[in-house]
XYZ file of N, CA and C in Angstrom:
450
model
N -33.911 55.747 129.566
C -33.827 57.027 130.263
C -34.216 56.799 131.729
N -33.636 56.954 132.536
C -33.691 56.968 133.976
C -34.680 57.831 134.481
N -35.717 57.354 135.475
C -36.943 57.924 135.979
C -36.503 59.517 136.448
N -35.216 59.965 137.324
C -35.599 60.671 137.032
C -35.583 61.933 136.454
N -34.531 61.254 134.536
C -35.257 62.543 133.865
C -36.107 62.175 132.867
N -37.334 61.204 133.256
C -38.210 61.273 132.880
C -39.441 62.005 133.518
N -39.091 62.182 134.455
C -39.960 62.828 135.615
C -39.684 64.638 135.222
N -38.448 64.250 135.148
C -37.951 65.754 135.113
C -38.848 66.794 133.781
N -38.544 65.835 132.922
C -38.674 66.543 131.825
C -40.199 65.867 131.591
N -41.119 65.185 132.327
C -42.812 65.531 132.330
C -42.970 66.864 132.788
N -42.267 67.872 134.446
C -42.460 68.784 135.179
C -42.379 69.994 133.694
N -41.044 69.773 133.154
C -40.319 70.941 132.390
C -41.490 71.350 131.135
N -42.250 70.368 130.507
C -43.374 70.253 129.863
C -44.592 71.170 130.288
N -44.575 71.531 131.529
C -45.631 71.973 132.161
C -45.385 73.714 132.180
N -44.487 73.736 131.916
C -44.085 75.593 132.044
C -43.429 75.874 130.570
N -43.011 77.584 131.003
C -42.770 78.025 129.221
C -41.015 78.235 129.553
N -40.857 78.746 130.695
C -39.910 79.718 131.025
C -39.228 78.966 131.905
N -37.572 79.565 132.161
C -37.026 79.077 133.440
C -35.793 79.822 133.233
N -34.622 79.475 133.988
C -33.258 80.132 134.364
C -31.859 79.303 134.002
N -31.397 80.066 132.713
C -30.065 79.555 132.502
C -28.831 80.086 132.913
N -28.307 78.948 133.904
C -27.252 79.779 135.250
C -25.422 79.505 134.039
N -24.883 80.545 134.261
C -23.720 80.364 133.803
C -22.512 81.209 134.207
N -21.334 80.942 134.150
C -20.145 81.952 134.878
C -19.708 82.769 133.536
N -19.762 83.968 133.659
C -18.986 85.099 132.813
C -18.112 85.549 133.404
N -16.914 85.679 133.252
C -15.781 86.015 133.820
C -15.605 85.488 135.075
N -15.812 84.733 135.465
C -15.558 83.963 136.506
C -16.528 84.464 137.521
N -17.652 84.808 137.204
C -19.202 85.725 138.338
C -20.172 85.322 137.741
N -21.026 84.483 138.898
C -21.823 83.362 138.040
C -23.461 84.430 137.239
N -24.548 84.279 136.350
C -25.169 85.204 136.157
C -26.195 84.053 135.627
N -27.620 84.591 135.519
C -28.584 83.607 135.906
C -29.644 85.025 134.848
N -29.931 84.173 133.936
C -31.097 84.449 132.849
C -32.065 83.754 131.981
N -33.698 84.662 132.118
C -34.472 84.128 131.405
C -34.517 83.263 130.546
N -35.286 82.358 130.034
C -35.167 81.720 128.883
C -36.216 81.184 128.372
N -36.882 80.679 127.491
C -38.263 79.814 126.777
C -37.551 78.524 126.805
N -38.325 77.848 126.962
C -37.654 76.324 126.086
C -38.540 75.367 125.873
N -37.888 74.104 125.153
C -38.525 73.079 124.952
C -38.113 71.613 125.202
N -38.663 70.944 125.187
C -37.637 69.588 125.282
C -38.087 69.013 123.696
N -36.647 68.576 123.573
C -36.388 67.822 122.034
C -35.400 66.662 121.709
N -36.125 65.318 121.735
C -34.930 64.444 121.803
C -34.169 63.918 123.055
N -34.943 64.501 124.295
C -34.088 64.259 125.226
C -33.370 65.238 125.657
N -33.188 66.606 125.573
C -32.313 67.651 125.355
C -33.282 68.595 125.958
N -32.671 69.806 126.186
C -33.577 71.024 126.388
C -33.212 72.173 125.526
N -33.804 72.374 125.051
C -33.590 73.836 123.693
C -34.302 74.912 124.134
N -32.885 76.153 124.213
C -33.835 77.559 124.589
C -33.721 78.385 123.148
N -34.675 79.402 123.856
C -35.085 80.333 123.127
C -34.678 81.593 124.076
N -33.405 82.218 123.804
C -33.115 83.852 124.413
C -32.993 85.046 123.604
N -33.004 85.954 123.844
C -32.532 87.405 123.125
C -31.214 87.567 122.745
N -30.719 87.350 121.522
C -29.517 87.667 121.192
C -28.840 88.644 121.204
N -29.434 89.924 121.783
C -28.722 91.195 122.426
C -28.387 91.460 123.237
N -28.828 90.505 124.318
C -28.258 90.906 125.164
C -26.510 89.506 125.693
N -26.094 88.948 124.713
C -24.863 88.266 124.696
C -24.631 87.351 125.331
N -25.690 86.592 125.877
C -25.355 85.511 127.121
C -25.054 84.042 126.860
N -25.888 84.057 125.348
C -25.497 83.065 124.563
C -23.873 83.048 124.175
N -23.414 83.649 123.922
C -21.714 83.342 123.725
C -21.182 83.275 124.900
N -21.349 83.373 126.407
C -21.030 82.937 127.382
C -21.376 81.218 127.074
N -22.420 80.905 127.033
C -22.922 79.869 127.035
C -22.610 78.738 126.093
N -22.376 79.025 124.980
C -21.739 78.363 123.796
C -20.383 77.326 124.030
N -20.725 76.184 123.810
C -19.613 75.206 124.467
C -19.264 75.304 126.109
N -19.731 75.725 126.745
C -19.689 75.545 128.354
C -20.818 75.170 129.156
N -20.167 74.737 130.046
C -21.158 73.976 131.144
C -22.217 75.175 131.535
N -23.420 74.521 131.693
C -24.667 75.447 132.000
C -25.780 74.562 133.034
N -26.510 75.463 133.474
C -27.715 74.605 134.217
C -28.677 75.467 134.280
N -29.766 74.846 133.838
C -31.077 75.191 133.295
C -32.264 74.665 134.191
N -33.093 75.982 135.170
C -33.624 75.417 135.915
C -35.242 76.101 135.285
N -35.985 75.313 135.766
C -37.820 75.798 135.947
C -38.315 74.753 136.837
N -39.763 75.771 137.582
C -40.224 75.490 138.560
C -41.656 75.641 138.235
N -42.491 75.565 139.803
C -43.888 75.891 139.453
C -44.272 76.425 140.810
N -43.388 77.762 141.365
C -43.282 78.145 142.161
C -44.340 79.426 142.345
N -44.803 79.717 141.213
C -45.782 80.738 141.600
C -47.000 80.256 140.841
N -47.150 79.034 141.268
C -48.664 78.365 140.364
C -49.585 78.275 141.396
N -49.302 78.659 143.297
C -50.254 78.546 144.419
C -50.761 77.106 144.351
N -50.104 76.155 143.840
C -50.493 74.722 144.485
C -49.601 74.642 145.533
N -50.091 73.290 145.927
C -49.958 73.303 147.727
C -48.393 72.133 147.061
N -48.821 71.394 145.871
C -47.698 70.383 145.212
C -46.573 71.422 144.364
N -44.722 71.817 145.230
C -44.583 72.571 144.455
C -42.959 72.288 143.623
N -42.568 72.344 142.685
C -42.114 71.475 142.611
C -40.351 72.251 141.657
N -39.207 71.733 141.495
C -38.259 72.383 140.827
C -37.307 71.377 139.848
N -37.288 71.916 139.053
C -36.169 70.615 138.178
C -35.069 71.431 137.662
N -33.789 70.479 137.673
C -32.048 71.534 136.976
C -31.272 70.261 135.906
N -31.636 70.932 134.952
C -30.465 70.337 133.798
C -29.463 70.891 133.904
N -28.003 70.289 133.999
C -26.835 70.924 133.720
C -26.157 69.835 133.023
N -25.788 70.364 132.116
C -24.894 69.898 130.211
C -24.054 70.754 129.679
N -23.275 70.561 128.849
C -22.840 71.724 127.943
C -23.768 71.767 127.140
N -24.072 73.410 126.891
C -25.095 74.124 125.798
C -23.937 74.483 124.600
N -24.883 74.481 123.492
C -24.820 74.601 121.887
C -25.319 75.727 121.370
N -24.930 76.540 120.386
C -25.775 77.741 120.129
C -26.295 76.650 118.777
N -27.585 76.511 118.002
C -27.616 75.943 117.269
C -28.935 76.415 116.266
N -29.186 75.940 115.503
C -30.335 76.422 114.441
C -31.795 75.828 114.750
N -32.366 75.617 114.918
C -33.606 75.058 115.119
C -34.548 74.917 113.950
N -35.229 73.592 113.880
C -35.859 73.225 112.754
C -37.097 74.324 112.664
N -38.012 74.557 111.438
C -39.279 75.008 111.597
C -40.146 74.601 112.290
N -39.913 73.347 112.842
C -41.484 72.668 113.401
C -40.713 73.288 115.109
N -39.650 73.221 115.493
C -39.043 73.053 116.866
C -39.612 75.185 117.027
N -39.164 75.353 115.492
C -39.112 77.164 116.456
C -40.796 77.403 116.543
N -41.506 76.328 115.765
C -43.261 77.071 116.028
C -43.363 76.479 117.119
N -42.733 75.435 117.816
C -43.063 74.810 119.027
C -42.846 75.867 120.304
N -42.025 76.774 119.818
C -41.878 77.851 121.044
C -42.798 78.484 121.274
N -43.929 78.806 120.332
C -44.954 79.675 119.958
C -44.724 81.129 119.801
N -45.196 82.132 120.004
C -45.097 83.572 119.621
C -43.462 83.817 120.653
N -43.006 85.023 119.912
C -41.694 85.254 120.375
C -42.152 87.139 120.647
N -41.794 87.454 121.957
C -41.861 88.753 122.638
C -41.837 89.715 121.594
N -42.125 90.817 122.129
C -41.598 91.740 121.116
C -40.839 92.590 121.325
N -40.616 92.950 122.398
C -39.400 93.424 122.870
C -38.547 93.129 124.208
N -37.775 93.296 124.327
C -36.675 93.085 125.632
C -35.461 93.962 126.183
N -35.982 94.266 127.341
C -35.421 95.319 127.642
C -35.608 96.884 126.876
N -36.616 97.198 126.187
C -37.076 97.728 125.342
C -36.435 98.186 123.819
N -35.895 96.568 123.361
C -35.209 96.734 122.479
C -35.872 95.649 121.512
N -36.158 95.160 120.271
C -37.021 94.369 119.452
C -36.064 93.558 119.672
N -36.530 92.119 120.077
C -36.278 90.783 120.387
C -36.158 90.036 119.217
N -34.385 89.164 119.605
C -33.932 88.882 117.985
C -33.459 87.583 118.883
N -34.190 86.583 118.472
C -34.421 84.834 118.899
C -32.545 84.727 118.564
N -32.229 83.451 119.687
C -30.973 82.920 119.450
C -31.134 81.708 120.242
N -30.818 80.517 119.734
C -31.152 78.920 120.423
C -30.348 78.547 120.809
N -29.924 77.964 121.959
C -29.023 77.178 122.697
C -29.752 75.119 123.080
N -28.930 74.569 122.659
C -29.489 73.232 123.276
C -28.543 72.915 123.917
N -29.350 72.281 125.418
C -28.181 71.639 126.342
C -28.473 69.963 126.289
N -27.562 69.343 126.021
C -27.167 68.252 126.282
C -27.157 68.055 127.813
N -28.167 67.684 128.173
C -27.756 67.203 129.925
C -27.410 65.563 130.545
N -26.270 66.406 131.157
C -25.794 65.712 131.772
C -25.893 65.057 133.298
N -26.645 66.181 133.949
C -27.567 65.483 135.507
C -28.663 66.470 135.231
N -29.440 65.510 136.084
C -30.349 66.350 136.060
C -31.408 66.029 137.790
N -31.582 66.911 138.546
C -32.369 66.586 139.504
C -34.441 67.044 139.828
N -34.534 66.729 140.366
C -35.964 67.272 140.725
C -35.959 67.208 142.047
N -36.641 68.161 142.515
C -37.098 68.538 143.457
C -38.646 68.497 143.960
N -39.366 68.292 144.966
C -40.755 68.470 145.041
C -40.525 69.062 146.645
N -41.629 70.243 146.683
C -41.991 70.235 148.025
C -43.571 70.383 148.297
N -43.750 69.398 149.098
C -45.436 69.324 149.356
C -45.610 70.377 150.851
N -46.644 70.593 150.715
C -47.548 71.725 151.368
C -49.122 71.682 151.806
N -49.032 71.367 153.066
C -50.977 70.851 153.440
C -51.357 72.356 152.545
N -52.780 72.055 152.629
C -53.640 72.898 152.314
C -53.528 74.138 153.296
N -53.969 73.778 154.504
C -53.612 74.899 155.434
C -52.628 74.593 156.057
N -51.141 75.195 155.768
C -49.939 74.590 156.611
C -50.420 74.767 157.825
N -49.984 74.041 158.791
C -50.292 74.035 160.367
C -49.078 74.804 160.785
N -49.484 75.714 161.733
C -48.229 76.349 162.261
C -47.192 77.759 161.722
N -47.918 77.597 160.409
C -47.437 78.757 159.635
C -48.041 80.032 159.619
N -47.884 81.215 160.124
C -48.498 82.519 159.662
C -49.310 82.509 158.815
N -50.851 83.075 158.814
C -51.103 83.310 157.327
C -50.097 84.311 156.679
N -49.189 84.783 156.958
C -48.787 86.416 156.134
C -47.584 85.207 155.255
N -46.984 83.896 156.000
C -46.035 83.511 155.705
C -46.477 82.124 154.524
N -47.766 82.087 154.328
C -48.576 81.464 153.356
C -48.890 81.848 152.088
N -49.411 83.220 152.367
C -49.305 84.313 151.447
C -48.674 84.768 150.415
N -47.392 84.633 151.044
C -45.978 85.214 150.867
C -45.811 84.109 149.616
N -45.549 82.964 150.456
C -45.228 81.556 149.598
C -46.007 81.389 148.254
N -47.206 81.496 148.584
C -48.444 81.606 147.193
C -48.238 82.931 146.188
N -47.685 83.863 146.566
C -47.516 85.048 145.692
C -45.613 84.805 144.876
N -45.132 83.911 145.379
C -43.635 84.091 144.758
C -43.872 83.758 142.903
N -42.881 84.473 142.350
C -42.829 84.079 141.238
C -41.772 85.081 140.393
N -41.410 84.417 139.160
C -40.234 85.022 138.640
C -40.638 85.651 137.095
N -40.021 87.189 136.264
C -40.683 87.544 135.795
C -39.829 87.478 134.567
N -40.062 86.928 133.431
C -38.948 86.179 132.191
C -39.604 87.335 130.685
């Protein structure tokens, strides 16, 4: 396995959540997801009501998470893109997700698994002094408060 998706998938280890980007009707659309790594692979965990998984099913996808609202100064982004699988997940893989929401969109949350086979995969890092030099505090702030809500 090439460093770096070994790197990649140490970062992806470190979070729960991230963004599975895909085209529906030809308009690209970008949603929540849980996942895990298994085998080399990345396996989500989405809401099967709301249909994004059959977009996703046999087509190209890219699956990103970050650690963009963790306020370290080390910050960092990784993107799998593979064709995704809608597929079954073993017992040990679905307790590995741990507790599953209870609702979404205020509707009771009904698990559906996708695994992507990836095919590239990049990382990203951006480092950050402690006190950027030159930067606003308001524009420090800003940076330390971002984050995405899954």
């Amino acid at each position: 396995m090439p460093t770096d998706e070994i790197r990649a998938i140490e970062l992806l280890n470190r979070v729960t959540y991230g963004r599975v980007a895909a085209s529906m009707r030809a308009m690209p659309f970008v949603a929540p997801a849980r996942h895990i790594v298994v085998d080399g692979g990345v396996l989500l965990r989405m809401h099967e009501r709301l249909g994004y998984h059959r977009v996703c099913d046999g087509g190209v996808v890219a699956y990103g998470a970050d650690n963009f609202g963790s306020g370290t100064e080390h910050v960092w982004s990784v993107q799998f893109s593979g064709t995704a699988r809608v597929v079954e997940p073993t017992a040990a893989e679905r307790a590995a997700f741990g507790p599953e929401p209870e609702r979404v969109d205020g509707e009771p949350f009904v698990p559906v698994y996708l695994r992507i086979e990836p095919q590239f995969v990049t990382v990203h890092a951006l480092d950050y002094p402690s006190e950027a030099v030159g930067v606003p505090a308001v524009a420090r702030s800003v940076r330390r408060r971002l984050h995405h809500v899954a």
